[in-house]
Amino acid sequence: MCNKLLIVEDLPEKAEEIKKEISTHFPDLIIVERTSYHSAIEEIFRRHEDYFLILLDITMSTFDVNAEENGGVPETLAGKRILEGMYLRDIPTMVKVVTMFESFDGKSIKALDQELREDNPDSYDGFIFFSFKKSDWKKQLIEYISTLL
């Protein structure tokens, strides 16, 4: 069993909270982070076999933010597009969405969850609703990771 986990998240504060929680409970896990749609698909398509789990945001920047690049236009359903690409390439790595939003492009998270389950039955495994104010997401995340290890 591999011990690498990929976090795809463009909000640094959210990514740090997630990494901190995982590292506290699973200090031996290696956490790799990607911050945009393009860096995520490159990592997943090339190295998916290295990971036992991908924690995926749905809305993210198109490109990594750096001195030359502002990240491009945020893509509302970038995470869905990543899952579609994984499905087309038969990438079976488990994916759990971690989101702060209740709707995407006018679609509720519950409707999107159902759609992702139907379209990606082998890899998509639901969502966790992240909040800076509440901590119930932490228990859900830790319990979920425990079931995979």
Short mmCIF file of C-alpha atoms in Angstrom, two decimals:
data_model
loop_
_atom_site.label_atom_id
_atom_site.label_comp_id
_atom_site.label_asym_id
_atom_site.label_seq_id
_atom_site.Cartn_x
_atom_site.Cartn_y
_atom_site.Cartn_z
CA MET A 1 0.00 0.00 0.00
CA CYS A 2 1.41 3.39 -0.93
CA ASN A 3 1.46 6.14 1.64
CA LYS A 4 1.11 9.20 -0.60
CA LEU A 5 -1.87 11.47 -0.72
CA LEU A 6 -2.48 14.29 -3.21
CA ILE A 7 -4.28 17.49 -2.21
CA VAL A 8 -5.59 19.60 -5.08
CA GLU A 9 -6.49 22.97 -3.56
CA ASP A 10 -5.84 26.54 -4.69
CA LEU A 11 -6.63 28.27 -1.38
CA PRO A 12 -3.44 28.10 0.72
CA GLU A 13 -5.20 28.52 4.08
CA LYS A 14 -7.59 25.67 3.37
CA ALA A 15 -4.79 23.43 2.13
CA GLU A 16 -2.77 24.15 5.30
CA GLU A 17 -5.71 23.24 7.55
CA ILE A 18 -6.21 19.96 5.71
CA LYS A 19 -2.49 19.11 5.75
CA LYS A 20 -2.21 19.95 9.44
CA GLU A 21 -5.10 17.66 10.34
CA ILE A 22 -3.79 14.77 8.25
CA SER A 23 -0.22 15.13 9.53
CA THR A 24 -1.42 15.15 13.13
CA HIS A 25 -3.22 11.81 12.76
CA PHE A 26 -1.09 10.17 10.08
CA PRO A 27 2.49 11.42 10.49
CA ASP A 28 3.88 8.77 8.12
CA LEU A 29 1.77 9.88 5.16
CA ILE A 30 3.49 11.84 2.43
CA ILE A 31 1.34 14.76 1.33
CA VAL A 32 1.82 16.25 -2.13
CA GLU A 33 -0.01 19.42 -3.09
CA ARG A 34 -1.09 20.89 -6.41
CA THR A 35 -2.79 24.26 -6.65
CA SER A 36 -4.40 24.48 -10.08
CA TYR A 37 -6.29 22.55 -12.70
CA HIS A 38 -3.28 22.19 -15.00
CA SER A 39 -0.75 21.18 -12.35
CA ALA A 40 -3.28 18.69 -10.93
CA ILE A 41 -4.02 16.93 -14.22
CA GLU A 42 -0.32 16.78 -15.02
CA GLU A 43 0.42 15.17 -11.64
CA ILE A 44 -2.56 12.81 -11.69
CA PHE A 45 -2.16 11.67 -15.28
CA ARG A 46 1.58 11.02 -14.86
CA ARG A 47 1.81 9.71 -11.30
CA HIS A 48 -1.63 8.48 -10.24
CA GLU A 49 -0.21 5.11 -9.21
CA ASP A 50 1.84 6.87 -6.52
CA TYR A 51 -1.31 7.90 -4.59
CA PHE A 52 -3.88 6.01 -2.58
CA LEU A 53 -6.13 9.08 -2.33
CA ILE A 54 -6.74 12.44 -4.00
CA LEU A 55 -8.45 15.19 -1.99
CA LEU A 56 -9.94 17.37 -4.69
CA ASP A 57 -11.43 20.85 -4.69
CA ILE A 58 -14.08 21.50 -7.32
CA THR A 59 -13.44 25.18 -8.06
CA MET A 60 -9.83 26.20 -8.69
CA SER A 61 -7.48 28.35 -10.73
CA THR A 62 -6.59 27.22 -14.22
CA PHE A 63 -2.84 27.69 -13.68
CA ASP A 64 -0.52 27.89 -10.68
CA VAL A 65 -0.12 31.40 -9.31
CA ASN A 66 3.45 32.73 -9.49
CA ALA A 67 5.37 35.91 -10.32
CA GLU A 68 4.46 35.67 -14.02
CA GLU A 69 1.03 34.06 -13.79
CA ASN A 70 -2.08 35.20 -11.89
CA GLY A 71 -3.73 31.78 -12.10
CA GLY A 72 -6.02 32.58 -14.99
CA VAL A 73 -9.79 32.53 -14.79
CA PRO A 74 -11.09 30.36 -11.92
CA GLU A 75 -12.77 27.24 -13.26
CA THR A 76 -16.04 26.58 -11.43
CA LEU A 77 -16.08 22.85 -12.22
CA ALA A 78 -12.37 22.11 -12.65
CA GLY A 79 -12.57 19.20 -10.20
CA LYS A 80 -15.36 17.63 -12.23
CA ARG A 81 -13.21 17.96 -15.36
CA ILE A 82 -10.31 16.29 -13.55
CA LEU A 83 -12.58 13.37 -12.59
CA GLU A 84 -13.77 13.11 -16.21
CA GLY A 85 -10.15 12.91 -17.38
CA MET A 86 -9.42 10.23 -14.79
CA TYR A 87 -12.42 8.21 -15.96
CA LEU A 88 -11.37 8.43 -19.62
CA ARG A 89 -7.87 7.22 -18.71
CA ASP A 90 -9.09 4.43 -16.39
CA ILE A 91 -7.36 5.97 -13.38
CA PRO A 92 -8.81 4.18 -10.34
CA THR A 93 -7.28 6.30 -7.56
CA MET A 94 -9.90 7.16 -4.93
CA VAL A 95 -11.09 10.77 -4.92
CA LYS A 96 -12.81 12.61 -2.08
CA VAL A 97 -13.99 16.15 -2.81
CA VAL A 98 -13.31 18.70 -0.07
CA THR A 99 -15.30 21.86 -0.70
CA MET A 100 -16.46 25.03 1.04
CA PHE A 101 -19.26 25.73 -1.43
CA GLU A 102 -22.85 24.53 -1.44
CA SER A 103 -23.44 25.09 -5.15
CA PHE A 104 -21.48 25.16 -8.40
CA ASP A 105 -22.71 26.86 -11.56
CA GLY A 106 -26.25 26.79 -10.15
CA LYS A 107 -26.04 23.10 -9.21
CA SER A 108 -26.30 22.11 -5.54
CA ILE A 109 -23.49 20.08 -3.99
CA LYS A 110 -25.95 17.19 -3.49
CA ALA A 111 -26.91 17.21 -7.17
CA LEU A 112 -23.25 17.43 -8.19
CA ASP A 113 -22.42 14.61 -5.76
CA GLN A 114 -25.03 12.37 -7.38
CA GLU A 115 -23.77 13.23 -10.86
CA LEU A 116 -20.14 12.53 -9.92
CA ARG A 117 -21.12 9.18 -8.34
CA GLU A 118 -22.92 8.13 -11.52
CA ASP A 119 -20.17 9.33 -13.86
CA ASN A 120 -17.18 8.10 -11.81
CA PRO A 121 -18.33 5.02 -9.87
CA ASP A 122 -14.86 3.52 -9.51
CA SER A 123 -13.00 6.51 -8.11
CA TYR A 124 -15.32 9.21 -6.75
CA ASP A 125 -16.21 8.59 -3.13
CA GLY A 126 -18.29 11.56 -2.02
CA PHE A 127 -17.54 14.93 -0.51
CA ILE A 128 -16.63 16.55 2.76
CA PHE A 129 -17.91 20.03 3.48
CA PHE A 130 -14.95 22.11 4.71
CA SER A 131 -15.38 25.05 7.08
CA PHE A 132 -12.93 27.33 8.86
CA LYS A 133 -15.53 27.87 11.61
CA LYS A 134 -16.67 24.30 12.23
CA SER A 135 -14.56 21.23 12.88
CA ASP A 136 -16.85 18.32 11.94
CA TRP A 137 -15.03 18.01 8.59
CA LYS A 138 -11.89 16.98 10.48
CA LYS A 139 -13.50 13.89 11.99
CA GLN A 140 -15.04 12.93 8.65
CA LEU A 141 -11.69 13.28 6.89
CA ILE A 142 -9.70 11.31 9.46
CA GLU A 143 -12.29 8.52 9.61
CA TYR A 144 -12.35 8.32 5.83
CA ILE A 145 -8.57 8.12 5.48
CA SER A 146 -8.50 5.46 8.22
CA THR A 147 -10.80 3.25 6.15
CA LEU A 148 -8.35 3.38 3.23
CA LEU A 149 -5.19 2.57 5.17
#
